[in-house]
XYZ file of C-alpha atoms in Angstrom:
666
model
C 39.561 20.573 13.991
C 37.742 19.564 17.187
C 34.464 19.417 15.264
C 36.054 17.168 12.642
C 37.445 14.809 15.308
C 34.066 14.684 17.063
C 32.275 13.865 13.790
C 34.796 11.114 13.021
C 34.428 9.688 16.542
C 30.606 9.657 16.285
C 30.823 8.056 12.853
C 33.124 5.289 14.191
C 30.836 4.594 17.128
C 27.756 4.510 14.866
C 29.193 2.204 12.226
C 30.971 -0.162 14.599
C 27.901 -0.261 16.821
C 26.055 -2.095 14.069
C 28.812 -4.607 13.213
C 26.980 -7.355 15.051
C 23.844 -9.457 14.766
C 21.011 -7.175 15.798
C 17.775 -8.398 17.321
C 15.720 -5.325 18.295
C 12.566 -7.322 19.193
C 12.491 -9.602 22.258
C 9.637 -12.090 22.109
C 7.654 -14.036 24.674
C 4.487 -15.972 24.130
C 1.733 -17.944 25.788
C -1.282 -20.155 25.192
C -4.579 -18.934 26.657
C -7.382 -21.431 27.094
C -10.856 -20.129 26.180
C -12.968 -23.298 26.223
C -12.535 -27.051 25.979
C -11.167 -26.908 22.431
C -10.505 -23.217 21.793
C -7.311 -21.351 22.597
C -5.647 -17.997 21.981
C -2.059 -18.031 20.753
C -0.522 -14.793 22.015
C 2.824 -13.419 20.817
C 4.175 -10.364 22.614
C 7.275 -8.520 21.440
C 9.158 -5.730 23.179
C 10.655 -3.406 20.554
C 13.838 -1.484 21.279
C 13.614 2.314 21.413
C 13.603 3.942 17.976
C 12.850 0.750 16.051
C 9.700 0.023 14.018
C 8.198 -3.383 13.265
C 5.876 -3.317 10.253
C 2.311 -4.591 10.430
C 0.844 -7.391 8.318
C -1.380 -4.704 6.768
C 1.469 -2.487 5.495
C 0.669 -1.852 1.800
C 2.623 -3.351 -1.080
C 5.379 -1.141 -2.399
C 6.599 -0.187 1.077
C 8.532 -2.007 3.813
C 8.059 -5.755 4.118
C 4.839 -6.562 6.018
C 4.684 -9.081 8.846
C 3.860 -12.604 7.631
C 2.507 -15.281 9.973
C 2.427 -18.991 9.089
C 0.569 -21.591 11.131
C 2.044 -24.956 10.172
C 0.492 -28.440 10.149
C -3.038 -27.129 10.637
C -4.826 -29.498 8.246
C -7.010 -31.858 10.269
C -5.408 -30.733 13.536
C -6.789 -27.254 14.158
C -8.423 -24.352 12.382
C -7.897 -20.613 12.637
C -10.871 -18.633 13.948
C -10.761 -15.266 12.217
C -7.614 -13.344 11.362
C -4.648 -12.648 13.589
C -5.426 -9.569 15.683
C -2.845 -6.861 16.209
C -2.253 -4.447 19.059
C -2.175 -0.689 18.512
C -0.327 0.439 15.395
C 0.729 3.776 13.934
C 0.272 4.988 10.370
C 2.597 7.457 8.661
C 3.114 8.431 5.022
C 6.536 7.428 3.693
C 7.625 9.855 0.946
C 10.319 7.448 -0.276
C 7.895 4.617 -1.131
C 4.833 6.892 -1.346
C 2.685 4.591 0.793
C 1.099 4.818 4.242
C 3.296 2.645 6.452
C 1.566 0.772 9.290
C 3.909 -0.212 12.096
C 4.377 -0.979 15.803
C 6.455 1.048 18.244
C 7.814 -0.184 21.610
C 5.402 -3.130 21.782
C 3.600 -5.594 19.531
C 0.955 -8.139 20.533
C -0.392 -10.698 18.055
C -3.396 -12.821 19.025
C -4.784 -15.731 17.028
C -7.772 -17.780 18.137
C -7.686 -21.469 17.143
C -10.075 -24.386 17.454
C -8.569 -27.823 18.050
C -9.965 -30.523 15.760
C -7.690 -33.402 16.827
C -7.476 -34.189 20.551
C -3.973 -35.614 20.059
C -2.559 -32.201 19.153
C -0.070 -31.179 21.836
C 1.567 -28.180 20.180
C 1.180 -25.633 17.398
C 4.144 -24.343 15.415
C 4.099 -20.721 14.274
C 6.622 -19.010 11.971
C 6.792 -15.227 11.587
C 8.754 -13.204 9.037
C 9.030 -9.478 9.627
C 11.117 -6.383 9.028
C 12.312 -3.910 11.652
C 13.895 -0.580 10.781
C 15.726 2.251 12.478
C 18.722 3.753 10.691
C 19.028 0.280 9.145
C 16.538 -2.459 8.299
C 16.617 -6.071 9.468
C 14.655 -9.006 8.108
C 13.916 -11.623 10.770
C 12.538 -15.160 10.808
C 11.336 -16.588 14.133
C 9.787 -19.912 15.059
C 7.616 -20.598 18.100
C 6.109 -23.794 19.496
C 2.920 -23.230 21.503
C 2.031 -26.041 23.896
C -1.635 -27.047 23.859
C -2.841 -28.329 27.263
C -4.837 -31.513 27.344
C -8.541 -30.892 27.119
C -9.847 -30.487 30.662
C -12.614 -28.575 32.386
C -10.346 -25.897 33.794
C -11.607 -22.336 33.970
C -11.043 -19.831 31.219
C -8.758 -17.744 33.377
C -6.470 -20.661 34.264
C -2.819 -19.730 34.457
C -0.904 -20.562 31.302
C 1.847 -23.136 31.242
C 5.390 -22.238 30.368
C 6.276 -22.626 26.696
C 9.568 -22.885 24.877
C 10.743 -20.610 22.094
C 12.580 -22.013 19.101
C 14.464 -19.122 17.498
C 16.520 -19.191 14.311
C 18.942 -16.600 15.649
C 19.212 -17.564 19.290
C 19.311 -20.542 21.619
C 16.105 -21.877 23.106
C 14.878 -19.958 26.117
C 11.888 -20.378 28.360
C 9.189 -17.782 28.595
C 7.511 -18.041 31.972
C 4.095 -16.479 31.875
C 1.367 -16.229 34.446
C -0.818 -13.799 32.571
C -4.538 -14.353 32.922
C -7.053 -13.789 30.183
C -8.274 -10.229 30.319
C -10.992 -8.319 28.564
C -9.542 -5.966 25.997
C -10.439 -2.328 26.289
C -11.655 -0.486 23.216
C -8.914 1.195 21.247
C -8.857 4.945 21.340
C -9.137 6.466 17.869
C -5.771 7.464 16.504
C -5.208 10.890 14.984
C -3.836 9.250 11.843
C -6.984 7.137 11.503
C -9.202 10.169 12.038
C -7.318 12.046 9.332
C -7.664 9.095 6.938
C -11.398 8.779 7.586
C -11.894 12.503 7.023
C -10.110 12.210 3.657
C -12.403 9.328 2.700
C -15.455 11.351 3.764
C -14.326 14.413 1.779
C -13.615 12.429 -1.401
C -16.942 10.603 -1.082
C -18.781 13.879 -0.434
C -17.312 15.451 -3.590
C -18.128 12.269 -5.524
C -21.732 12.595 -4.361
C -21.911 16.093 -5.847
C -20.405 14.738 -9.069
C -23.140 12.080 -9.154
C -25.748 14.851 -8.776
C -24.580 16.361 -12.061
C -25.345 13.251 -14.111
C -28.337 12.689 -16.432
C -29.864 10.100 -14.085
C -30.009 12.266 -10.968
C -30.077 15.976 -11.828
C -33.484 16.034 -13.600
C -35.044 14.275 -10.580
C -34.325 17.175 -8.212
C -37.104 19.535 -9.439
C -39.469 16.599 -10.080
C -39.091 15.199 -6.546
C -39.207 18.564 -4.774
C -42.314 19.577 -6.767
C -43.977 16.298 -5.790
C -43.434 16.946 -2.071
C -44.570 20.571 -2.206
C -47.737 19.783 -4.210
C -48.768 16.618 -2.346
C -48.255 18.080 1.123
C -51.098 19.878 2.904
C -48.858 22.757 3.916
C -45.317 23.999 3.475
C -44.154 22.609 6.822
C -45.326 19.102 5.916
C -43.591 19.335 2.527
C -40.332 20.310 4.190
C -40.706 17.482 6.725
C -41.345 14.890 4.009
C -38.373 16.112 1.964
C -36.105 15.861 5.017
C -37.341 12.308 5.678
C -36.672 11.568 2.006
C -33.088 12.860 2.320
C -32.486 10.888 5.523
C -33.847 7.782 3.796
C -31.314 8.215 0.977
C -28.512 8.439 3.557
C -29.764 5.339 5.396
C -29.867 3.269 2.214
C -26.250 3.989 1.303
C -24.944 3.741 4.885
C -26.595 0.316 5.206
C -24.776 -0.654 2.013
C -21.489 0.412 3.634
C -22.343 -1.569 6.778
C -23.059 -4.661 4.689
C -19.658 -4.449 2.988
C -17.921 -4.071 6.367
C -19.911 -6.950 7.866
C -19.462 -9.346 4.931
C -15.746 -8.811 4.419
C -14.672 -7.846 7.927
C -12.961 -4.694 9.097
C -9.497 -5.694 7.895
C -10.051 -8.369 5.239
C -10.163 -6.012 2.283
C -7.259 -4.069 3.744
C -5.082 -7.139 3.293
C -6.795 -7.920 -0.026
C -5.878 -4.509 -1.427
C -2.217 -5.536 -1.500
C -3.041 -8.663 -3.505
C -2.007 -8.900 -7.171
C -5.252 -10.469 -8.343
C -7.371 -7.924 -6.466
C -5.559 -5.087 -8.229
C -6.058 -6.764 -11.620
C -9.744 -7.372 -10.851
C -10.237 -3.764 -9.757
C -8.490 -2.570 -12.934
C -10.996 -4.545 -15.012
C -13.893 -3.237 -12.912
C -12.881 0.402 -13.392
C -12.428 -0.074 -17.142
C -15.942 -1.584 -17.207
C -17.349 1.423 -15.306
C -15.453 3.854 -17.540
C -16.850 2.213 -20.689
C -20.360 2.639 -19.283
C -19.807 6.336 -18.564
C -18.345 6.872 -22.034
C -21.544 5.511 -23.586
C -20.678 1.947 -24.603
C -23.596 0.535 -22.576
C -25.805 1.283 -19.573
C -25.436 -0.514 -16.247
C -29.059 -1.149 -15.322
C -30.690 -2.985 -12.460
C -33.727 -5.106 -13.461
C -36.779 -2.976 -14.355
C -38.955 -5.253 -12.212
C -37.094 -4.009 -9.125
C -37.893 -0.391 -9.937
C -41.567 -1.215 -10.691
C -42.073 -3.093 -7.420
C -40.396 -0.382 -5.375
C -42.415 2.316 -7.179
C -45.641 0.530 -6.286
C -44.653 0.534 -2.621
C -43.878 4.254 -2.840
C -47.583 4.921 -3.566
C -48.491 3.748 -0.059
C -47.731 7.203 1.355
C -46.453 8.049 4.801
C -42.924 7.425 6.009
C -42.834 3.920 4.457
C -43.807 5.359 1.078
C -41.102 8.040 1.312
C -38.505 5.379 2.191
C -39.452 3.408 -0.918
C -39.266 6.604 -2.995
C -35.649 6.996 -1.847
C -34.976 3.359 -2.740
C -36.532 3.967 -6.168
C -34.116 6.864 -6.701
C -31.161 4.598 -5.852
C -32.348 1.934 -8.313
C -33.332 4.243 -11.189
C -30.127 6.275 -10.965
C -27.882 3.221 -10.643
C -26.574 3.492 -14.211
C -24.951 6.800 -13.206
C -24.256 6.295 -9.505
C -23.288 2.601 -9.657
C -19.768 3.113 -11.059
C -19.072 5.914 -8.564
C -20.433 3.942 -5.614
C -18.534 0.812 -6.696
C -15.263 2.704 -6.936
C -15.780 4.401 -3.571
C -16.760 1.174 -1.805
C -13.775 -0.868 -2.926
C -11.314 1.959 -2.357
C -12.723 2.723 1.104
C -13.055 -0.927 2.080
C -9.423 -1.555 1.142
C -8.461 0.792 3.993
C -10.261 -1.396 6.521
C -12.338 -0.522 9.568
C -15.478 1.568 9.152
C -14.157 3.360 6.057
C -16.958 1.943 3.805
C -19.580 3.344 6.178
C -17.898 6.757 6.286
C -17.557 6.736 2.487
C -21.214 5.914 1.916
C -22.292 8.525 4.471
C -20.295 11.248 2.688
C -21.613 10.217 -0.739
C -25.268 9.987 0.322
C -25.119 13.238 2.304
C -24.049 15.146 -0.827
C -26.737 13.336 -2.821
C -29.506 14.051 -0.297
C -28.721 17.674 0.626
C -30.113 19.287 -2.565
C -33.456 17.514 -2.190
C -33.820 18.756 1.387
C -32.580 22.313 0.696
C -34.704 22.862 -2.420
C -37.775 21.595 -0.537
C -37.125 24.185 2.170
C -36.542 26.944 -0.371
C -38.520 26.070 -3.547
C -37.634 29.440 -5.113
C -34.094 28.189 -5.554
C -35.353 25.833 -8.291
C -35.500 28.793 -10.656
C -31.735 29.224 -10.334
C -30.980 25.642 -11.356
C -29.535 25.284 -14.884
C -31.735 23.453 -17.339
C -31.067 19.809 -18.096
C -29.263 19.239 -21.340
C -26.186 17.875 -23.059
C -23.907 19.260 -20.350
C -25.081 16.482 -18.016
C -23.704 13.833 -20.377
C -20.459 15.818 -20.565
C -20.072 15.445 -16.790
C -20.669 11.717 -17.143
C -18.047 11.391 -19.897
C -15.452 13.352 -17.895
C -16.002 10.961 -14.984
C -15.497 8.065 -17.403
C -12.099 9.405 -18.502
C -11.064 9.901 -14.865
C -12.054 6.325 -13.959
C -10.103 5.018 -16.962
C -6.963 6.890 -15.854
C -7.356 5.652 -12.280
C -7.741 2.063 -13.482
C -4.132 1.954 -14.684
C -2.887 2.754 -11.173
C -4.216 -0.619 -10.015
C -2.746 -2.430 -13.010
C 0.562 -0.731 -12.201
C 0.378 -2.010 -8.607
C 0.060 -5.591 -9.839
C 2.922 -5.153 -12.314
C 5.197 -3.702 -9.616
C 4.545 -6.590 -7.223
C 5.202 -9.200 -9.924
C 8.171 -7.192 -11.302
C 7.029 -7.965 -14.871
C 8.128 -4.557 -16.217
C 5.150 -4.516 -18.583
C 3.841 -1.168 -17.325
C 6.996 0.789 -16.653
C 6.983 4.492 -15.866
C 7.210 5.687 -19.475
C 4.385 3.396 -20.609
C 2.159 4.509 -17.714
C 2.779 8.205 -18.441
C 2.200 7.665 -22.179
C -1.186 6.059 -21.406
C -2.163 9.008 -19.210
C -1.069 11.474 -21.900
C -3.316 9.638 -24.371
C -6.289 9.583 -21.950
C -6.119 13.239 -20.875
C -5.188 14.416 -24.375
C -8.312 12.716 -25.732
C -10.365 14.249 -22.910
C -9.069 17.714 -23.900
C -10.109 17.109 -27.528
C -13.533 15.986 -26.304
C -14.006 19.119 -24.206
C -13.012 21.287 -27.183
C -15.747 19.571 -29.210
C -13.384 17.780 -31.609
C -14.628 14.343 -30.537
C -18.231 13.248 -29.877
C -19.485 10.136 -28.125
C -22.730 8.113 -28.518
C -24.997 10.054 -26.129
C -23.715 13.562 -26.895
C -26.130 16.148 -28.284
C -25.217 18.531 -31.093
C -22.707 21.165 -30.025
C -22.855 24.342 -32.177
C -20.484 26.060 -29.745
C -18.775 25.370 -26.428
C -19.431 27.304 -23.235
C -16.823 29.311 -21.391
C -16.894 26.791 -18.554
C -16.242 23.873 -20.905
C -13.458 25.824 -22.632
C -11.837 26.590 -19.265
C -11.977 22.943 -18.209
C -10.547 21.916 -21.580
C -7.626 24.331 -21.192
C -6.963 22.972 -17.694
C -6.907 19.369 -18.950
C -4.703 20.338 -21.910
C -2.251 22.069 -19.556
C -2.099 18.930 -17.407
C -1.464 16.811 -20.520
C 1.431 19.044 -21.590
C 2.789 18.863 -18.030
C 2.938 15.049 -18.306
C 5.015 14.990 -21.506
C 8.450 15.753 -19.928
C 7.884 12.718 -17.693
C 8.732 10.568 -20.715
C 12.253 12.014 -20.509
C 12.678 11.555 -16.771
C 10.960 14.627 -15.259
C 9.825 13.853 -11.663
C 6.175 15.013 -12.139
C 5.751 15.908 -8.468
C 2.047 16.741 -8.876
C 1.215 13.066 -9.514
C 4.198 11.270 -7.935
C 1.892 8.892 -6.031
C 0.413 7.453 -9.254
C 3.057 6.419 -11.810
C 5.701 3.765 -11.036
C 8.899 5.059 -9.359
C 11.777 6.470 -11.397
C 13.805 3.253 -11.065
C 10.975 1.206 -12.577
C 11.455 2.518 -16.094
C 13.221 1.815 -19.352
C 15.902 4.137 -18.079
C 15.996 5.731 -14.632
C 17.683 8.802 -16.087
C 15.528 9.598 -19.116
C 14.881 8.248 -22.594
C 17.369 10.434 -24.451
C 20.174 9.949 -21.944
C 19.579 6.216 -21.835
C 19.958 5.952 -25.593
C 23.149 7.987 -25.495
C 24.625 5.798 -22.769
C 23.815 2.557 -24.523
C 25.434 3.718 -27.781
C 28.674 4.526 -25.970
C 29.100 1.262 -24.077
C 27.149 -1.963 -23.929
C 26.206 -3.276 -20.517
C 28.427 -6.086 -19.155
C 26.819 -9.516 -18.983
C 24.572 -9.783 -15.923
C 24.563 -6.025 -15.258
C 21.777 -3.476 -15.381
C 21.317 0.243 -14.831
C 20.627 1.108 -11.213
C 19.935 4.417 -9.437
C 21.295 7.470 -11.296
C 22.312 5.234 -14.221
C 25.033 3.415 -12.243
C 25.946 0.026 -13.728
C 25.120 -2.553 -11.065
C 25.178 -6.351 -10.697
C 22.667 -8.268 -8.570
C 24.665 -11.519 -8.558
C 27.957 -11.785 -6.648
C 29.703 -14.263 -8.956
C 28.975 -12.269 -12.124
C 30.010 -9.037 -10.465
C 33.239 -10.589 -9.191
C 34.109 -11.956 -12.644
C 33.603 -8.518 -14.195
C 35.660 -6.817 -11.452
C 38.548 -9.176 -12.181
C 38.324 -8.417 -15.898
C 38.589 -4.646 -15.329
C 40.794 -4.864 -12.195
C 38.591 -2.686 -9.977
C 37.599 -3.047 -6.306
C 34.115 -4.279 -5.421
C 31.551 -2.371 -3.411
C 29.042 -4.774 -1.906
C 25.639 -3.223 -1.248
C 23.473 -5.431 0.972
C 20.053 -3.933 0.366
C 16.346 -4.757 0.082
C 13.465 -3.913 -2.227
C 11.509 -2.674 0.796
C 14.378 -0.982 2.661
C 13.517 2.676 3.289
C 16.976 3.839 4.272
C 18.512 1.974 1.332
C 16.394 4.147 -0.977
C 17.332 7.260 1.013
C 21.026 6.510 0.572
C 20.554 5.917 -3.155
C 18.460 9.055 -3.660
C 20.279 11.547 -1.440
C 23.894 10.312 -1.180
C 24.758 8.274 -4.275
C 23.603 11.034 -6.619
C 25.806 13.737 -5.050
C 28.747 15.132 -7.038
C 31.527 13.652 -4.829
C 29.965 10.154 -4.793
C 28.418 9.489 -8.217
C 31.693 9.579 -10.245
C 33.266 7.092 -7.825
C 30.371 4.623 -8.104
C 30.294 5.069 -11.877
C 33.952 4.515 -12.677
C 36.141 3.485 -9.721
C 34.316 0.487 -8.221
C 32.193 -2.421 -9.397
C 28.852 -2.143 -7.586
C 27.140 -5.391 -6.563
C 23.711 -4.967 -4.943
C 22.500 -8.085 -3.127
C 18.793 -8.015 -2.186
C 18.150 -9.893 1.056
C 14.368 -9.831 0.483
C 14.502 -11.285 -3.044
C 11.728 -13.902 -2.968
C 12.748 -15.698 -6.155
C 13.286 -19.383 -5.429
C 16.763 -20.872 -5.598
C 17.345 -23.953 -7.780
C 16.716 -27.117 -5.751
C 20.391 -28.139 -5.822
C 21.338 -24.812 -4.184
C 18.753 -25.041 -1.387
C 21.139 -25.992 1.410
C 21.332 -25.283 5.134
C 22.464 -21.805 6.138
C 25.019 -20.910 8.809
C 22.107 -20.399 11.233
C 20.719 -23.882 10.588
C 17.853 -22.823 8.318
C 17.107 -24.055 4.821
C 17.946 -21.401 2.219
C 15.012 -21.453 -0.201
C 15.208 -18.049 -1.890
C 17.876 -15.808 -3.392
C 17.303 -13.406 -0.509
C 18.054 -16.212 1.980
C 21.354 -16.810 0.200
C 22.496 -13.183 0.439
C 21.282 -12.900 4.041
C 23.369 -15.914 5.008
C 26.366 -14.499 3.117
C 26.058 -11.221 5.048
C 25.662 -12.882 8.447
C 28.382 -15.507 8.034
C 30.927 -13.156 6.430
C 30.274 -9.821 8.154
C 28.497 -10.885 11.368
C 25.576 -8.506 10.872
C 22.079 -8.633 9.427
C 21.421 -4.934 8.799
C 20.499 -3.171 5.591
C 21.876 -1.117 4.074
C 25.378 -2.491 4.602
C 28.304 -1.380 2.445
C 31.634 -3.195 2.109
C 34.599 -2.493 -0.201
C 36.626 -5.615 -1.001
C 39.526 -6.629 -3.208
C 39.239 -9.342 -5.833
C 39.813 -12.050 -3.202
C 36.964 -10.814 -0.998
C 39.141 -9.150 1.653
C 38.038 -5.892 3.270
C 39.922 -2.858 2.015
C 38.888 -0.491 4.799
C 40.839 -1.069 7.998
C 39.600 1.801 10.169
C 35.907 1.267 9.377
C 35.523 -2.157 7.692
C 31.804 -1.820 6.936
C 29.331 1.035 7.160
C 25.570 1.283 7.200
C 23.116 4.166 6.792
C 25.344 7.271 6.532
C 23.570 10.388 5.201
C 26.779 12.427 5.684
C 28.087 12.711 2.104
C 31.588 13.764 3.222
C 31.984 10.849 5.637
C 30.635 8.366 3.077
C 32.966 9.756 0.390
C 35.990 9.547 2.723
C 35.196 5.904 3.457
C 34.937 5.128 -0.276
C 38.215 6.852 -1.092
C 40.089 5.007 1.685
C 39.029 1.626 0.332
C 39.874 2.518 -3.277
C 43.250 3.965 -2.218
C 44.125 0.748 -0.372
C 43.226 -1.298 -3.472
C 45.682 0.693 -5.603
C 48.618 0.205 -3.202
């Protein structure tokens, strides 16, 4: 009994503690003068304990990333580089299946600007961001940075006070006397080190895969024989082969450095979340896959190879370097698609990932040349060149084709077009890997395949493995979770039916969906518009459960996945209430005649703005998830606990539901 009372007391404190407007980030800001017409705009936020604020580089499909807008810049000032962030953390979120990037305890944003118009006296900055703890909050803040008149003051001059203009609070002054300081190099984070090691390992394995292609494998004995025969002694041959291997590594690492230098350490990171980038990368991978499957060869101009080959005849270290460059050019038709895929994938993670990726790839490519030069007798153990090399190339082509649809899926998810839903994605993969299995069994041949009187044990084993994987995918069409590949297909909710093809058909034959409704988590009928949901509730005389949620709300998904599907809760949501889910981060634009001022004095431009204002003005809170049970006039039905938020306790959540429904029936 005591335990029950304690649980109830804690639950009351928790839920009532969030029945207010929360603002877990306290901001101050300053303008730092660098030169006559260059300034740093510095935003510093102190984050309450336990809360996270998500970075501008958080990937699509996860929590809402930070967005920064610099207004009225045209002709007045220009941004110099991207907005720099202070130290962030990276953690994998199993709910959204993405690596979240976020700030804890403190966030500092720094943007360098160059003034173009001497009459500019201030710069307006707007930031939109999401903070999460047990609940998630979407915030919009406005700041006005004062720009001092252009003088010859020193760089470390004290900064004037500036005034904050906040959508959720009254104006306050932020007195700052912080001098410009040199930033110290960031210490490498364990998460970053782990990510770079993964990139290196994948690239290293890809380098070995490139070795087993028709363009590279036959060159191993040819090149090693050249060094051993042309060298005066064994030691010189080994030395030249090592220089050759190091030259290969240098060529590819320089390529990685060029990508990092051209695009910047974080530019492609942000680009990787872009719809058009994902579509472009999809097309690029399909192009590479077609080349590997034999449709055409990706060749660099022959003149390049001829000129480089002529330089290789010069001998010495320079000649060896050009021999390595000749290998890169001649083998490009096989290595190009692999290198292209690795570069874009690694570059999308930002930082020095392209360099690490190219180092791993080139190390695997160069090692055999160095090792076989040291131990020429090993050449006798190498398998002979033959049709199996083209088989490796074709298998890589099928894998690239399957991977391509992941990027197309990313674009479809962001645009919410529902063109590549979960069932369609899985069906495409079944077709790709099923065809690959037939190819490995010798039932299908492609343009560059040699005659195959029989298949080897190795090829048969690989074929059986691919066939097993294909069979494993098939139940996914009927709603199986497919945990082995859960990071690739769209989530369960993004499907023709979130509870399986057969069950969906059965449900739809029993009862047609009400107008404006759709199937939500666990097949619950849900409305995403308040007026339509209210009209339906009146027609069936049932109470309403309002669910203030967000597409990028982690704890909203946790509640849906772990609480709503439980036996005591699901029947209630299915039959005893009308569920209305209002998404506060819905970016669809409102009709112009509905774009009015909100209760906080801001223009409501999107559907999400409308539901956010409804939540704040009606329930005096801005947290998600937020659950409210109301009657048909919009009055709260729960008196003890009017509204609740994130509540993983199924019993407590069920008791709250039953109280509201019981009060409706009185």
